[in-house]
XYZ file of C-alpha atoms in Angstrom:
684
model
C 84.929 119.194 -57.938
C 87.100 122.244 -58.508
C 90.122 122.813 -56.315
C 89.901 125.565 -53.732
C 91.949 128.716 -54.461
C 95.389 129.059 -52.954
C 95.329 131.316 -49.888
C 98.254 133.737 -49.952
C 99.692 136.342 -47.608
C 101.688 139.371 -48.825
C 104.366 140.972 -46.638
C 105.875 144.068 -48.276
C 106.529 147.679 -47.277
C 105.653 149.104 -50.689
C 101.869 149.635 -50.826
C 101.940 150.119 -54.599
C 103.700 146.799 -55.163
C 101.278 145.055 -52.810
C 98.324 146.620 -54.573
C 99.504 145.611 -58.027
C 100.367 142.082 -56.942
C 97.043 141.684 -55.140
C 95.083 142.918 -58.152
C 96.874 140.492 -60.458
C 96.389 137.583 -58.073
C 92.709 138.383 -57.600
C 92.203 138.635 -61.345
C 93.865 135.257 -61.828
C 91.788 132.192 -61.112
C 93.141 129.977 -58.359
C 94.561 132.639 -56.033
C 93.120 134.477 -53.049
C 94.989 137.085 -50.992
C 93.623 136.630 -47.485
C 96.132 138.728 -45.507
C 98.593 141.595 -45.984
C 101.225 143.181 -43.770
C 103.757 145.978 -44.131
C 105.892 145.152 -41.061
C 107.352 142.001 -39.629
C 105.609 142.307 -36.270
C 102.248 142.724 -37.979
C 102.922 139.664 -40.118
C 103.720 137.509 -37.086
C 100.598 138.749 -35.309
C 98.421 137.909 -38.314
C 99.943 134.442 -38.591
C 99.398 133.821 -34.884
C 95.760 134.900 -35.088
C 95.085 132.737 -38.134
C 96.819 129.803 -36.480
C 94.618 130.259 -33.408
C 91.529 130.291 -35.617
C 92.644 127.114 -37.373
C 93.419 125.205 -34.160
C 91.172 122.205 -33.422
C 88.588 122.759 -30.687
C 89.211 121.379 -27.233
C 87.126 118.268 -26.453
C 84.530 118.627 -23.705
C 85.476 117.217 -20.305
C 82.774 114.528 -20.425
C 83.937 113.268 -23.862
C 84.557 109.530 -23.502
C 88.073 108.504 -24.546
C 88.291 105.945 -27.289
C 91.135 103.714 -28.304
C 92.883 104.681 -31.491
C 92.414 102.301 -34.393
C 95.336 100.607 -36.057
C 95.300 102.813 -39.147
C 95.934 105.966 -37.151
C 99.522 104.905 -36.568
C 100.219 105.304 -40.245
C 98.849 108.827 -40.098
C 100.795 109.722 -36.993
C 102.920 112.829 -37.577
C 104.778 115.050 -35.180
C 102.464 117.750 -33.875
C 103.978 121.152 -34.649
C 101.134 123.045 -33.031
C 98.354 124.931 -34.804
C 99.214 126.090 -38.314
C 97.740 129.164 -40.050
C 95.193 128.497 -42.766
C 97.547 129.727 -45.497
C 99.174 128.042 -48.468
C 102.048 130.478 -49.069
C 103.644 133.631 -47.641
C 105.209 136.029 -50.175
C 107.884 138.009 -48.321
C 110.045 140.942 -49.400
C 113.733 140.417 -48.710
C 114.326 144.158 -48.229
C 111.682 144.455 -45.518
C 112.866 146.819 -42.786
C 115.997 147.873 -44.674
C 117.465 150.966 -43.055
C 114.894 150.936 -40.236
C 116.273 149.345 -37.056
C 112.875 149.461 -35.345
C 111.451 146.891 -37.750
C 112.144 143.198 -38.213
C 114.360 142.546 -41.279
C 113.096 140.329 -44.038
C 115.565 137.486 -43.495
C 114.940 137.391 -39.746
C 111.205 137.389 -40.352
C 111.602 134.460 -42.737
C 113.562 132.549 -40.098
C 110.935 133.313 -37.434
C 108.101 132.146 -39.677
C 109.852 128.879 -40.526
C 110.735 128.311 -36.869
C 107.134 128.777 -35.738
C 105.399 127.180 -38.724
C 107.795 124.735 -40.428
C 105.204 123.437 -42.892
C 104.193 126.875 -44.192
C 105.994 127.649 -47.491
C 107.689 131.051 -47.772
C 108.559 132.719 -51.081
C 111.189 135.474 -50.814
C 111.242 138.237 -53.442
C 114.280 140.460 -53.799
C 114.961 143.621 -55.765
C 118.353 142.174 -56.773
C 118.589 138.628 -58.095
C 122.037 137.834 -56.702
C 123.274 134.330 -55.810
C 124.489 135.559 -52.424
C 121.007 136.780 -51.494
C 119.523 133.516 -52.699
C 121.920 131.527 -50.528
C 121.129 133.723 -47.519
C 117.398 133.189 -48.033
C 117.974 129.451 -48.289
C 119.890 129.406 -45.010
C 116.976 131.189 -43.325
C 114.612 128.458 -44.487
C 112.985 130.053 -47.539
C 111.273 127.610 -49.873
C 111.645 129.772 -52.980
C 113.487 132.832 -54.247
C 112.716 135.225 -57.089
C 113.146 138.773 -58.330
C 110.538 141.475 -57.748
C 110.717 142.442 -61.418
C 110.058 138.949 -62.747
C 107.312 138.321 -65.274
C 103.897 137.619 -63.820
C 103.721 134.331 -65.701
C 106.943 133.145 -64.072
C 105.672 134.300 -60.692
C 102.474 132.319 -61.179
C 104.408 129.166 -62.023
C 106.669 129.689 -59.015
C 103.678 130.064 -56.694
C 102.131 126.911 -58.118
C 105.343 124.942 -57.589
C 105.687 126.085 -53.988
C 102.079 125.990 -52.822
C 100.592 123.617 -55.365
C 96.889 123.008 -55.922
C 94.916 122.320 -52.799
C 93.618 118.758 -53.115
C 90.231 117.752 -51.822
C 91.480 115.160 -49.281
C 88.970 113.739 -46.798
C 89.991 114.109 -43.171
C 90.202 110.741 -41.363
C 87.463 110.391 -38.770
C 87.146 108.244 -35.683
C 85.360 104.926 -36.250
C 81.724 104.735 -35.369
C 78.347 104.099 -36.860
C 78.414 107.283 -38.914
C 81.864 106.559 -40.283
C 80.824 103.038 -41.170
C 77.866 104.386 -43.083
C 80.126 106.823 -44.884
C 82.536 104.056 -45.813
C 79.682 102.019 -47.209
C 78.175 104.908 -49.127
C 81.571 106.217 -50.309
C 80.817 109.829 -49.303
C 83.372 112.225 -47.906
C 83.072 113.265 -44.259
C 81.182 116.489 -43.704
C 82.902 119.687 -42.639
C 80.617 119.813 -39.623
C 81.988 116.598 -38.170
C 82.057 116.792 -34.358
C 85.695 115.743 -34.070
C 87.634 116.478 -37.222
C 91.290 115.468 -37.511
C 93.546 117.859 -39.361
C 95.524 116.387 -42.211
C 99.206 115.863 -41.784
C 101.748 118.579 -42.465
C 102.632 119.538 -45.980
C 105.616 117.632 -47.354
C 108.714 119.803 -47.389
C 109.476 121.606 -50.594
C 112.659 120.720 -52.447
C 115.679 122.832 -51.571
C 116.711 125.862 -53.487
C 119.606 125.844 -55.865
C 122.771 126.012 -53.861
C 125.481 128.520 -54.494
C 128.974 127.160 -54.115
C 131.050 129.798 -52.314
C 134.675 129.392 -51.436
C 133.896 128.372 -47.868
C 131.915 125.345 -49.041
C 134.354 124.270 -51.735
C 137.695 123.761 -50.012
C 139.308 122.541 -53.235
C 138.997 125.991 -54.806
C 142.252 127.891 -54.860
C 142.767 131.411 -53.537
C 143.077 132.885 -57.048
C 139.731 131.407 -58.050
C 138.119 132.784 -54.904
C 139.682 136.185 -55.605
C 138.306 136.192 -59.164
C 134.874 135.168 -57.884
C 134.715 137.941 -55.271
C 136.159 140.538 -57.627
C 133.689 139.653 -60.382
C 130.750 139.756 -57.999
C 131.646 143.144 -56.510
C 132.450 144.638 -59.918
C 129.189 143.481 -61.453
C 127.256 144.852 -58.481
C 128.885 148.265 -58.852
C 128.275 148.328 -62.598
C 124.637 147.315 -62.114
C 124.149 150.084 -59.564
C 125.497 152.728 -61.954
C 123.406 151.330 -64.818
C 120.313 151.521 -62.629
C 121.023 155.195 -61.906
C 121.391 155.885 -65.626
C 118.092 154.124 -66.324
C 116.382 156.339 -63.765
C 117.834 159.461 -65.387
C 116.736 158.288 -68.829
C 113.193 157.630 -67.623
C 112.898 161.168 -66.310
C 113.537 162.557 -69.772
C 114.178 166.123 -68.614
C 117.723 166.459 -69.959
C 119.006 168.025 -73.148
C 119.724 166.085 -76.310
C 123.457 166.152 -75.585
C 123.018 164.809 -72.049
C 120.704 162.058 -73.320
C 123.308 161.021 -75.882
C 126.038 161.001 -73.232
C 123.890 158.854 -70.913
C 123.174 156.403 -73.716
C 126.867 156.149 -74.566
C 127.821 155.654 -70.944
C 125.163 152.953 -70.585
C 126.588 151.082 -73.588
C 130.097 151.339 -72.158
C 128.955 149.943 -68.803
C 127.124 147.118 -70.513
C 130.238 146.213 -72.480
C 132.362 146.479 -69.337
C 130.020 144.142 -67.470
C 130.242 141.585 -70.259
C 134.030 141.883 -70.320
C 134.317 141.503 -66.526
C 132.199 138.368 -66.572
C 134.337 136.842 -69.301
C 137.759 137.802 -67.960
C 136.980 136.929 -64.326
C 134.961 133.798 -65.042
C 135.270 130.911 -62.564
C 134.234 127.685 -64.313
C 135.110 125.627 -61.227
C 132.378 127.408 -59.248
C 129.674 127.032 -61.876
C 126.833 124.976 -60.511
C 124.997 122.599 -62.856
C 121.290 123.213 -63.014
C 118.869 120.589 -61.852
C 116.710 118.972 -64.500
C 113.699 120.998 -65.464
C 115.018 124.350 -64.245
C 115.696 127.324 -66.422
C 118.851 129.366 -66.213
C 118.698 132.812 -64.689
C 118.932 135.417 -67.442
C 120.820 138.679 -67.315
C 119.477 141.567 -65.295
C 117.458 143.952 -67.350
C 116.369 141.206 -69.747
C 113.573 139.909 -67.543
C 114.434 138.074 -64.332
C 113.421 134.448 -64.132
C 112.302 132.771 -60.967
C 114.425 130.316 -59.072
C 111.869 127.586 -58.563
C 112.331 124.244 -56.883
C 113.199 121.318 -59.066
C 110.373 119.376 -60.609
C 111.542 116.084 -59.265
C 110.147 115.353 -55.852
C 107.811 118.347 -55.786
C 104.295 118.938 -56.888
C 103.663 119.090 -60.610
C 103.138 122.698 -61.631
C 99.640 123.634 -62.626
C 99.157 125.672 -65.746
C 98.925 129.305 -64.851
C 95.847 131.104 -66.081
C 98.060 133.829 -67.449
C 100.028 131.472 -69.642
C 99.193 130.643 -73.185
C 97.469 127.442 -74.212
C 99.111 124.251 -73.052
C 101.708 126.203 -71.142
C 103.200 127.833 -74.239
C 104.998 131.102 -73.363
C 103.677 134.456 -74.457
C 106.161 134.582 -77.297
C 104.626 131.439 -78.789
C 101.423 133.380 -79.335
C 103.380 135.717 -81.533
C 104.923 132.726 -83.290
C 101.454 131.695 -84.387
C 101.511 134.418 -87.007
C 104.287 132.601 -88.834
C 107.199 134.608 -87.458
C 109.956 133.019 -85.417
C 109.462 133.486 -81.699
C 112.267 133.793 -79.187
C 111.478 132.885 -75.605
C 113.523 133.703 -72.545
C 114.959 130.188 -72.353
C 116.032 129.960 -75.970
C 114.755 130.119 -79.536
C 111.562 128.313 -80.441
C 110.573 126.955 -83.801
C 107.629 128.667 -85.497
C 104.351 127.116 -84.401
C 102.128 127.363 -87.443
C 99.243 125.434 -85.887
C 99.183 127.503 -82.723
C 96.586 129.889 -84.129
C 94.016 127.116 -84.233
C 94.645 126.234 -80.580
C 94.589 129.866 -79.448
C 91.741 130.420 -77.020
C 89.798 133.649 -77.002
C 90.897 134.604 -73.499
C 94.630 133.912 -73.955
C 95.291 136.834 -76.283
C 93.398 139.229 -74.027
C 95.353 137.952 -71.021
C 98.633 138.578 -72.837
C 97.675 142.171 -73.668
C 96.379 142.828 -70.146
C 99.667 141.558 -68.676
C 101.696 143.893 -70.866
C 99.576 146.886 -69.928
C 99.749 145.883 -66.265
C 103.556 145.795 -66.459
C 103.587 149.291 -67.992
C 101.474 150.596 -65.123
C 104.260 149.696 -62.702
C 106.628 152.242 -64.286
C 106.657 156.029 -64.299
C 103.302 157.770 -64.778
C 104.524 161.351 -65.252
C 102.903 163.208 -68.138
C 105.768 164.014 -70.537
C 103.585 164.592 -73.614
C 103.358 168.369 -73.165
C 99.546 168.172 -73.256
C 97.729 168.826 -69.947
C 95.662 165.901 -68.643
C 93.187 165.753 -65.780
C 95.166 163.043 -64.001
C 98.189 165.348 -63.699
C 96.661 166.735 -60.516
C 96.696 163.347 -58.760
C 99.551 161.953 -56.727
C 101.426 159.055 -58.279
C 99.963 156.448 -55.941
C 96.396 157.688 -56.475
C 96.920 157.863 -60.224
C 98.272 154.307 -60.311
C 95.392 153.101 -58.158
C 92.880 154.721 -60.516
C 94.504 153.148 -63.576
C 94.599 149.722 -61.900
C 90.919 150.034 -61.054
C 90.048 151.095 -64.599
C 91.933 148.125 -66.031
C 90.123 145.731 -63.716
C 86.721 147.236 -64.526
C 87.422 146.989 -68.242
C 88.277 143.327 -67.822
C 84.987 142.862 -65.964
C 83.195 144.551 -68.851
C 84.769 142.078 -71.267
C 83.605 139.192 -69.083
C 80.079 140.591 -69.093
C 80.138 140.811 -72.881
C 81.281 137.198 -73.119
C 78.554 136.029 -70.779
C 75.921 138.035 -72.652
C 76.947 136.410 -75.931
C 77.142 139.669 -77.875
C 77.942 138.837 -81.531
C 80.804 140.646 -83.279
C 78.397 142.570 -85.494
C 76.831 144.359 -82.521
C 80.071 145.604 -80.954
C 79.838 148.936 -82.779
C 76.419 149.580 -81.248
C 77.360 148.242 -77.812
C 80.692 150.071 -77.491
C 79.088 153.362 -76.400
C 77.076 151.649 -73.675
C 80.143 149.680 -72.566
C 82.167 152.885 -72.159
C 79.413 154.582 -70.185
C 79.028 151.584 -67.876
C 82.804 151.415 -67.462
C 82.951 155.104 -66.518
C 80.111 154.787 -64.005
C 81.593 151.658 -62.404
C 85.037 153.267 -62.114
C 83.639 156.456 -60.557
C 81.547 154.465 -58.079
C 84.349 152.165 -56.942
C 87.079 154.821 -56.873
C 85.212 157.292 -54.651
C 82.780 154.938 -52.922
C 79.058 154.726 -53.528
C 78.122 156.476 -50.273
C 81.064 158.869 -49.979
C 80.082 162.432 -49.060
C 81.919 165.749 -48.816
C 81.040 168.809 -46.800
C 80.560 171.756 -49.151
C 79.703 174.800 -47.111
C 77.252 173.665 -44.470
C 75.845 170.728 -46.450
C 76.948 167.130 -46.845
C 76.910 166.497 -50.568
C 77.128 162.953 -52.038
C 80.065 162.648 -54.401
C 79.123 159.833 -56.784
C 75.587 161.043 -57.659
C 76.948 164.541 -58.246
C 79.663 163.246 -60.573
C 77.310 160.962 -62.494
C 75.176 163.980 -63.395
C 78.066 165.087 -65.639
C 77.664 161.983 -67.831
C 76.538 163.905 -70.975
C 79.465 166.327 -70.693
C 81.991 163.534 -70.175
C 80.487 161.537 -73.027
C 80.755 164.417 -75.489
C 84.211 165.580 -74.392
C 86.046 162.271 -73.861
C 84.102 159.045 -74.359
C 82.816 159.770 -77.867
C 86.334 160.677 -79.014
C 87.910 157.343 -78.056
C 89.083 155.802 -81.342
C 88.588 152.264 -82.663
C 86.813 150.918 -79.578
C 84.735 148.332 -81.537
C 87.867 146.996 -83.217
C 89.607 146.730 -79.832
C 86.659 144.832 -78.345
C 86.538 142.488 -81.324
C 90.250 141.771 -81.025
C 90.077 141.041 -77.299
C 86.818 139.082 -77.370
C 86.862 137.220 -80.688
C 90.525 137.443 -81.826
C 89.497 139.464 -84.861
C 92.206 140.907 -87.141
C 93.457 144.442 -86.604
C 93.861 147.128 -89.240
C 97.285 148.743 -88.777
C 98.375 151.543 -91.138
C 95.873 150.448 -93.755
C 96.920 146.772 -93.714
C 95.027 143.864 -92.156
C 96.985 141.777 -89.624
C 95.982 138.537 -87.949
C 95.111 138.681 -84.260
C 98.320 137.025 -83.013
C 100.793 139.040 -85.085
C 103.119 141.467 -83.282
C 101.640 144.427 -85.170
C 98.085 143.583 -84.117
C 99.077 142.967 -80.497
C 101.028 146.243 -80.336
C 98.129 148.218 -81.826
C 95.622 146.603 -79.455
C 97.892 147.383 -76.506
C 98.230 151.021 -77.625
C 94.450 151.383 -77.940
C 93.907 149.834 -74.512
C 96.456 152.132 -72.854
C 94.847 155.175 -74.488
C 91.430 154.012 -73.299
C 92.678 153.631 -69.716
C 94.287 157.079 -69.657
C 91.259 158.812 -71.144
C 88.867 156.932 -68.864
C 90.912 158.061 -65.859
C 90.703 161.634 -67.189
C 86.945 161.204 -67.499
C 86.777 160.209 -63.826
C 88.727 163.265 -62.647
C 87.074 165.832 -64.950
C 83.697 166.110 -63.137
C 85.567 166.112 -59.826
C 87.421 169.261 -60.900
C 84.145 170.860 -61.970
C 82.345 170.321 -58.638
C 84.846 169.624 -55.824
C 88.117 171.129 -57.049
C 88.759 173.340 -53.994
C 87.685 170.971 -51.209
C 90.461 170.716 -48.631
C 89.895 167.031 -47.887
C 90.416 166.119 -51.537
C 93.489 168.329 -51.723
C 94.997 166.476 -48.805
C 94.163 162.966 -50.002
C 94.421 163.179 -53.804
C 96.274 166.238 -55.104
C 99.952 166.827 -55.597
C 101.663 169.404 -53.437
C 102.205 171.805 -56.325
C 98.433 171.882 -56.925
C 97.333 172.836 -53.421
C 96.754 176.586 -53.787
C 93.642 178.068 -55.357
C 95.727 179.920 -57.925
C 97.416 176.734 -59.099
C 94.061 174.965 -59.314
C 92.513 177.724 -61.409
C 95.551 177.853 -63.678
C 95.359 174.087 -64.149
C 91.639 174.201 -64.926
C 92.154 177.054 -67.396
C 94.872 175.071 -69.165
C 92.492 172.125 -69.494
C 89.698 174.374 -70.750
C 91.911 175.964 -73.396
C 93.174 172.562 -74.443
C 89.650 171.250 -75.071
C 88.676 174.411 -76.962
C 91.801 174.275 -79.105
C 91.320 170.566 -79.771
C 87.700 171.025 -80.782
C 88.353 173.967 -83.096
C 91.838 173.374 -84.509
C 93.544 170.104 -83.585
C 90.654 167.694 -84.135
C 89.663 169.020 -87.604
C 93.304 169.008 -88.614
C 93.725 165.419 -87.363
C 90.620 164.377 -89.305
C 91.963 166.054 -92.439
C 95.348 164.347 -91.960
C 93.719 160.921 -91.222
C 95.332 160.644 -87.810
C 94.435 159.836 -84.218
C 96.467 160.967 -81.209
C 96.988 158.169 -78.673
C 98.363 158.477 -75.146
C 100.466 155.558 -73.943
C 102.847 154.411 -71.227
C 106.586 154.496 -71.915
C 109.719 154.249 -69.808
C 109.693 158.030 -69.421
C 106.033 158.264 -68.484
C 102.895 159.108 -70.443
C 103.607 160.251 -73.989
C 101.507 160.816 -77.103
C 101.805 159.316 -80.566
C 99.998 159.677 -83.889
C 98.599 156.718 -85.827
C 97.137 156.576 -89.315
C 93.398 155.845 -89.531
C 91.158 156.695 -92.526
C 88.625 159.366 -91.441
C 86.960 160.346 -94.707
C 83.430 160.000 -93.332
C 84.204 162.347 -90.449
C 85.754 164.832 -92.865
C 82.557 164.974 -94.907
C 80.523 165.750 -91.777
C 82.576 168.795 -90.716
C 80.936 172.184 -90.975
C 81.354 175.766 -89.858
C 84.642 176.780 -88.311
C 85.978 173.223 -88.320
C 85.403 173.014 -92.059
C 87.099 176.393 -92.469
C 90.139 175.070 -90.625
C 90.469 172.180 -93.056
C 90.078 174.572 -96.004
C 92.764 176.832 -94.522
C 95.106 173.866 -94.160
C 94.335 172.836 -97.733
C 94.952 176.374 -98.996
C 98.189 176.509 -97.096
C 99.282 173.223 -98.655
C 98.409 174.602 -102.080
C 100.004 178.036 -101.698
C 102.978 177.238 -99.483
C 105.109 175.373 -102.080
C 104.625 178.117 -104.702
C 105.215 180.856 -102.186
C 108.388 179.132 -101.015
C 109.518 178.834 -104.634
C 108.882 182.546 -105.226
C 110.701 183.529 -102.068
C 113.575 181.263 -103.046
C 113.755 182.866 -106.500
C 113.741 186.390 -105.083
C 116.369 185.407 -102.558
C 118.565 183.925 -105.259
C 118.252 187.160 -107.284
C 119.206 189.294 -104.306
C 122.195 187.086 -103.625
C 123.265 187.377 -107.269
C 123.019 191.169 -107.222
C 124.915 191.478 -103.949
C 127.704 189.084 -104.878
C 128.165 189.343 -108.634
C 127.219 193.006 -109.257
C 127.689 195.130 -106.171
C 130.377 192.937 -104.690
C 132.353 192.841 -107.927
C 132.144 196.635 -108.272
C 133.331 197.117 -104.706
C 136.165 194.721 -105.415
C 137.256 196.684 -108.499
C 137.238 199.930 -106.527
C 139.336 198.404 -103.778
C 141.739 196.937 -106.286
C 142.250 200.375 -107.900
C 142.929 201.975 -104.545
C 145.496 199.348 -103.656
C 147.119 199.624 -107.053
C 147.472 203.431 -106.724
C 149.012 203.124 -103.285
C 151.500 200.557 -104.507
C 152.503 202.648 -107.571
C 153.175 205.738 -105.472
C 155.437 203.788 -103.163
C 157.544 202.576 -106.086
C 157.926 206.114 -107.673
C 161.703 207.175 -107.614
C 160.807 210.890 -107.263
C 159.020 210.106 -104.025
C 162.152 208.375 -102.735
C 164.519 211.309 -103.674
C 162.298 213.824 -101.906
C 162.384 211.724 -98.782
C 166.197 211.432 -98.882
C 166.648 215.224 -99.382
C 164.467 215.913 -96.386
C 166.571 213.610 -94.253
C 169.830 215.385 -95.252
C 168.478 218.814 -94.322
C 167.675 217.603 -90.879
């Protein structure tokens, strides 16, 4: 019997963070998000309603009282009232920050633990500081972690706090039916007339304690001063470094400003290291409990502060982890290269490739792409894309949906048992099904818009454009069969003409780049027919478009830019890329969406070119043939002109000037000229 999924509740003001976390939890086996809230009052109301639903029914007035058997005394536990049917509440520490009308995150945590003591609460904070961790512990939090932590660490932390839900039979009152069940060994049915709720969940182990000066009276005043000074200094440095990171992600500065920001960031990083060394307080260092990892530096991937293994539930392997709980870096170590995990260096695992499951590598790549989707999504490539018209939240939602639908398509291929040899034939159908599923789920199957005096269905109208989208975008997606083979069957990847094993860093990076390009182009394919049919509908402008794209003039300019881009790509850029054996890929970076060129042999496509496209390749070839000779001729002519101007004309001009100067100097030294001047002075 499989364990029931863990029922979770998310409490966070950021809808994008909630959406991304919910999508990851729903895609991971063993989790189920049953409730969400953006405010503290809403969270308390949801908990109260779920607790009322989970309360045992009142017995009828004519129910005969029965004496309790002896074994019920062992099960006797203090009744804390009805508890909500939840396994864990994930709460944002910064909830209600700067808004006095809302309940702060710490106060909400205290209220939840006061009303439902057995309900675990996991607090996530934007800053992984020991002071915040201690404050969350004082408010009754069962766990503490950073919002930017890896999803694998978050999964392990959730498992340690909530744990797998065991299938425990509820004790029933004695009677003929219970006697029969005891004899037959069957579990009591869920429709029992008088079920008894199991006892409360055992309390989770305490968080790691921070030893401030108030708790350690033996610490001297100088040590306390160093501790406070180091903490405040590091916080200020981290704040400035965060501002610099934001400026670098924007990428709109000049080359000089970028260099200055990079130099300032290095100086702050060195200053932070120096402050931590000079103001270190060894007497306040707290030894870690057994089985707990040390918190790494900020910016290097925040680790979770999980309860100790001793006394708690054994952690269940997260579905996002590698085989046998090996970190993601161990998958890279399977290629024979040394892997370095967050907790320390690992020895190369040469036999890991044999134990690598088919779904683990795909999960690793999906996690990396999912993490990139949480960053900036501005188009900084200089090439207009259809998704540029969408707001950031709508664009991120569309990309999340496309990623989830692509994962569903991979699951369908696994269930269908498609062999690797048929992926080239099936890739076109997979892309078309992916596009149709994304369009249907993003807009809604029965969504309609009023165009003029008629209600026009959106999805059927957009699906009519399937041939246009297929020719313009879907057919131009590169290396889709190789990507499917790598994700489904761990096939090797061809990178820059060399063959790499599936678990090597080069193969994983190339597969991730292809997947990101597929997501971006699929999102463009969803928006393209929308711009062709419903571009100027006011309801879509209000709900989807950016503010700078609201006017009709801006919309027409944007559509014209897209039209010229496709024409230029079809006539000039694509033939040139085929001739140069290149593919342009769009990917996610820290500064947003950027483009990159990769080498792929395209000789077969080059042989199939004809007409104007073939003429473009011939023009490029002629230019390559003539340009070096023409540059040599121009260089020779230029050298001759320089020689004439410097050695012939310049030397002649120099001789003339020298003669003039020599004549002037000789006349000044002539004694007759001096006597004439003296005689003139005497006459005066």
